[in-house]
């Protein structure tokens, strides 16, 4: 089955530690995204990547880093510089066509990060 | 810039009631419009979409019509079920090359038996 996997589902981290969230897709999608979701605030874009070896900052990139070495993988690192990292993190992907028709995003199940 | 405004929740309904969740947008040109649903503890799923004015998206009994004149994309369902309890997000994608989706804040729906 094609889809997006995120691991782990629940993650606990001590304050001051970096942690990496995994996101893998086998949909052959070009673009991938990371969102942060907090209660009452909807989805906020952290980083996105339209092509391998390229990525752009979203609206709240400070304290986060990403890499896109392979088309199917887009890991997110939450660094110790992120002041309030406890949140639900969602990864998404989309296929890109020149006509922009296939532009909906497909989401993974999310990772809930808790900083202790 | 582009923006999406959707009605605040939570919305609480009894089973078989009629549902409307309002969504209005601001954008230049002709954006694509989406409704996503998020069940508790899960990621988001695309519920329906519309890519041009007067298009009606529909899925699982839900409908939304792309109204250019009122810049709206309201979500409706004639008879909700307990299983429809979730958070619903309205989103748009601009007409240009920007790949980003612009999201509403989400509306929580609780359906009681």
Coordinates of C-alpha atoms in Angstrom, one line a residue:
Chain A
X1 CA 0.0 0.0 0.0
X2 CA 1.2 3.5 -0.8
X3 CA 1.3 6.0 1.9
X4 CA 3.3 8.1 4.3
X5 CA 4.8 6.7 7.5
X6 CA 6.0 8.7 10.5
X7 CA 7.8 7.3 13.4
X8 CA 7.6 7.1 16.2
X9 CA 4.0 7.9 17.1
X10 CA 4.9 9.2 20.5
X11 CA 8.3 10.7 21.4
X12 CA 9.6 12.0 24.7
X13 CA 12.6 14.2 25.0
X14 CA 14.5 15.8 27.8
X15 CA 14.9 19.6 27.6
X16 CA 18.1 20.5 25.8
X17 CA 18.2 17.4 23.6
X18 CA 17.9 17.3 19.8
X19 CA 15.5 14.8 18.4
X20 CA 14.8 13.7 14.8
X21 CA 11.3 12.8 13.5
X22 CA 11.1 10.4 10.6
X23 CA 8.9 10.8 7.5
X24 CA 9.0 8.3 4.6
X25 CA 6.7 8.2 1.6
X26 CA 6.3 5.6 -1.2
X27 CA 3.9 7.6 -3.3
X28 CA 6.7 8.9 -5.6
X29 CA 5.7 12.4 -4.7
X30 CA 8.0 15.3 -5.5
X31 CA 7.1 17.7 -2.7
X32 CA 7.2 17.1 1.1
X33 CA 6.1 19.2 4.0
X34 CA 6.4 19.4 7.8
X35 CA 3.7 21.0 9.9
X36 CA 3.3 21.7 13.5
X37 CA -0.1 21.5 15.1
X38 CA -1.0 23.0 18.5
X39 CA -4.5 23.2 20.0
X40 CA -6.5 26.0 18.6
X41 CA -3.8 27.1 16.2
X42 CA -4.4 24.9 13.1
X43 CA -1.5 23.8 11.0
X44 CA 1.7 25.9 10.8
X45 CA 4.3 25.1 8.1
X46 CA 7.8 24.5 9.3
X47 CA 9.7 23.5 6.2
X48 CA 8.9 22.2 2.7
X49 CA 10.8 20.6 -0.1
X50 CA 9.8 20.6 -3.7
X51 CA 12.7 18.5 -5.0
X52 CA 15.6 16.4 -3.7
X53 CA 18.5 18.4 -2.2
X54 CA 16.4 21.5 -1.9
X55 CA 14.1 22.9 0.8
X56 CA 12.6 26.1 2.0
X57 CA 11.7 27.6 5.3
X58 CA 8.0 27.8 6.2
X59 CA 6.4 30.2 8.6
X60 CA 8.0 28.8 11.8
X61 CA 11.4 27.3 10.9
X62 CA 13.4 28.7 13.8
X63 CA 14.7 25.9 16.0
X64 CA 14.1 23.2 13.3
X65 CA 16.2 21.7 10.6
X66 CA 15.5 19.3 7.7
X67 CA 17.3 17.4 5.0
X68 CA 16.1 15.9 1.7
X69 CA 18.8 13.5 0.5
X70 CA 16.3 11.1 -1.0
X71 CA 13.0 11.6 -2.7
X72 CA 11.1 9.4 -0.3
X73 CA 12.5 10.7 3.0
X74 CA 12.2 14.1 4.7
X75 CA 13.4 13.9 8.3
X76 CA 12.8 16.8 10.7
X77 CA 15.2 17.6 13.6
X78 CA 13.8 19.5 16.5
X79 CA 16.8 21.3 18.0
X80 CA 17.4 22.5 21.5
X81 CA 17.0 26.0 20.2
X82 CA 13.2 25.4 19.7
X83 CA 11.7 27.1 22.8
X84 CA 8.4 25.2 22.9
X85 CA 8.8 22.0 21.0
X86 CA 5.9 20.0 22.6
X87 CA 3.4 19.6 19.8
X88 CA 1.9 17.2 17.3
X89 CA 4.0 17.1 14.1
X90 CA 2.6 16.2 10.7
X91 CA 4.4 15.3 7.6
X92 CA 2.7 15.5 4.2
X93 CA 3.6 15.1 0.5
X94 CA 2.1 16.0 -2.8
X95 CA 2.7 15.2 -6.5
X96 CA 3.5 18.2 -8.6
X97 CA 2.5 18.6 -12.2
X98 CA 2.9 21.6 -14.4
X99 CA -0.8 22.1 -14.5
X100 CA -1.1 22.1 -10.8
X101 CA -4.0 19.7 -10.8
X102 CA -2.6 17.0 -8.6
X103 CA -2.0 19.5 -5.8
X104 CA -3.7 18.0 -2.7
X105 CA -1.4 17.0 0.2
X106 CA -1.4 13.5 1.7
X107 CA -0.6 13.3 5.4
X108 CA 1.1 10.8 7.6
X109 CA -0.4 9.8 11.0
X110 CA 1.7 12.3 12.9
X111 CA 4.2 12.2 15.8
X112 CA 3.4 13.6 19.2
X113 CA 6.5 15.1 20.8
X114 CA 6.6 15.8 24.5
X115 CA 9.4 17.6 26.2
X116 CA 9.9 16.6 29.8
Chain B
X1 CA -1.6 37.8 1.1
X2 CA -3.9 34.8 0.8
X3 CA -5.9 33.8 3.8
X4 CA -8.7 31.4 5.0
X5 CA -11.3 32.1 7.7
X6 CA -13.5 29.4 9.0
X7 CA -16.1 29.4 11.7
X8 CA -14.9 28.8 15.2
X9 CA -15.9 25.7 17.1
X10 CA -16.7 23.6 18.8
X11 CA -19.8 22.7 16.9
X12 CA -22.1 20.2 18.7
X13 CA -24.9 18.5 16.9
X14 CA -27.3 15.6 17.5
X15 CA -27.2 12.7 15.1
X16 CA -29.0 13.2 11.8
X17 CA -28.8 17.0 12.2
X18 CA -27.8 19.3 9.3
X19 CA -24.3 20.5 9.3
X20 CA -22.8 23.7 7.9
X21 CA -19.2 24.8 8.5
X22 CA -18.5 28.2 7.0
X23 CA -15.3 28.9 5.2
X24 CA -14.4 32.2 3.4
X25 CA -11.2 33.1 1.7
X26 CA -9.1 35.9 0.3
X27 CA -6.9 35.3 -2.7
X28 CA -5.9 36.7 -6.0
X29 CA -6.9 34.9 -9.1
X30 CA -8.6 31.5 -8.9
X31 CA -7.3 29.3 -6.1
X32 CA -8.0 25.7 -5.5
X33 CA -10.1 25.0 -2.4
X34 CA -10.0 22.0 -0.1
X35 CA -11.7 20.5 3.0
X36 CA -9.6 18.1 5.1
X37 CA -10.8 16.1 8.1
X38 CA -8.8 15.0 11.1
X39 CA -10.1 12.2 13.3
X40 CA -8.8 12.1 16.9
X41 CA -5.1 11.3 17.2
X42 CA -4.6 10.9 13.4
X43 CA -3.3 12.9 10.5
X44 CA -5.4 14.8 8.0
X45 CA -7.3 13.2 5.2
X46 CA -8.6 15.1 2.1
X47 CA -12.4 15.2 2.3
X48 CA -13.2 17.1 -0.9
X49 CA -11.9 19.7 -3.2
X50 CA -12.8 22.2 -6.0
X51 CA -10.5 23.7 -8.5
X52 CA -12.6 26.3 -10.2
X53 CA -15.6 28.6 -9.6
X54 CA -19.0 26.8 -9.3
X55 CA -17.4 23.4 -8.9
X56 CA -19.0 21.3 -6.3
X57 CA -16.8 18.9 -4.3
X58 CA -18.5 15.9 -2.7
X59 CA -17.5 12.9 -0.7
X60 CA -19.1 10.7 2.1
X61 CA -22.2 12.8 2.0
X62 CA -20.3 16.1 2.5
X63 CA -20.5 18.8 -0.1
X64 CA -19.0 22.2 -0.7
X65 CA -19.4 24.6 -3.6
X66 CA -16.8 27.0 -4.8
X67 CA -18.5 30.4 -4.8
X68 CA -16.3 33.0 -6.4
X69 CA -18.9 35.8 -5.9
X70 CA -18.9 35.4 -2.2
X71 CA -15.4 33.9 -1.9
X72 CA -16.8 31.0 0.1
X73 CA -16.5 27.2 0.3
X74 CA -18.9 26.2 3.0
X75 CA -19.0 22.5 4.0
X76 CA -22.4 20.9 4.4
X77 CA -23.9 17.5 5.2
X78 CA -27.5 16.7 5.4
X79 CA -27.5 14.2 8.2
X80 CA -24.4 13.8 10.4
X81 CA -23.4 10.7 12.2
X82 CA -21.5 10.1 15.4
X83 CA -18.6 8.9 13.2
X84 CA -18.3 12.4 11.7
X85 CA -17.0 13.8 14.9
X86 CA -13.6 15.2 14.0
X87 CA -11.8 18.5 13.2
X88 CA -12.5 20.0 9.8
X89 CA -10.0 22.2 8.0
X90 CA -10.6 24.5 5.1
X91 CA -7.5 25.3 2.9
X92 CA -6.6 27.0 -0.3
X93 CA -3.8 26.8 -2.8
X94 CA -3.1 30.0 -4.7
X95 CA -3.2 30.2 -8.5
X96 CA 0.5 30.8 -8.9
X97 CA 3.5 28.5 -8.5
X98 CA 3.5 28.7 -4.7
X99 CA 3.1 25.1 -3.6
X100 CA 2.0 26.0 -0.1
X101 CA -1.5 25.4 1.3
X102 CA -3.1 28.2 3.3
X103 CA -5.0 26.7 6.2
X104 CA -8.0 27.8 8.3
X105 CA -7.7 27.2 12.0
X106 CA -10.0 24.2 12.0
X107 CA -13.5 23.6 13.3
X108 CA -14.2 20.8 15.9
X109 CA -17.4 18.9 15.4
X110 CA -18.9 16.7 18.0
X111 CA -22.0 14.6 17.1
X112 CA -24.0 13.1 20.0
X113 CA -26.2 10.0 19.6

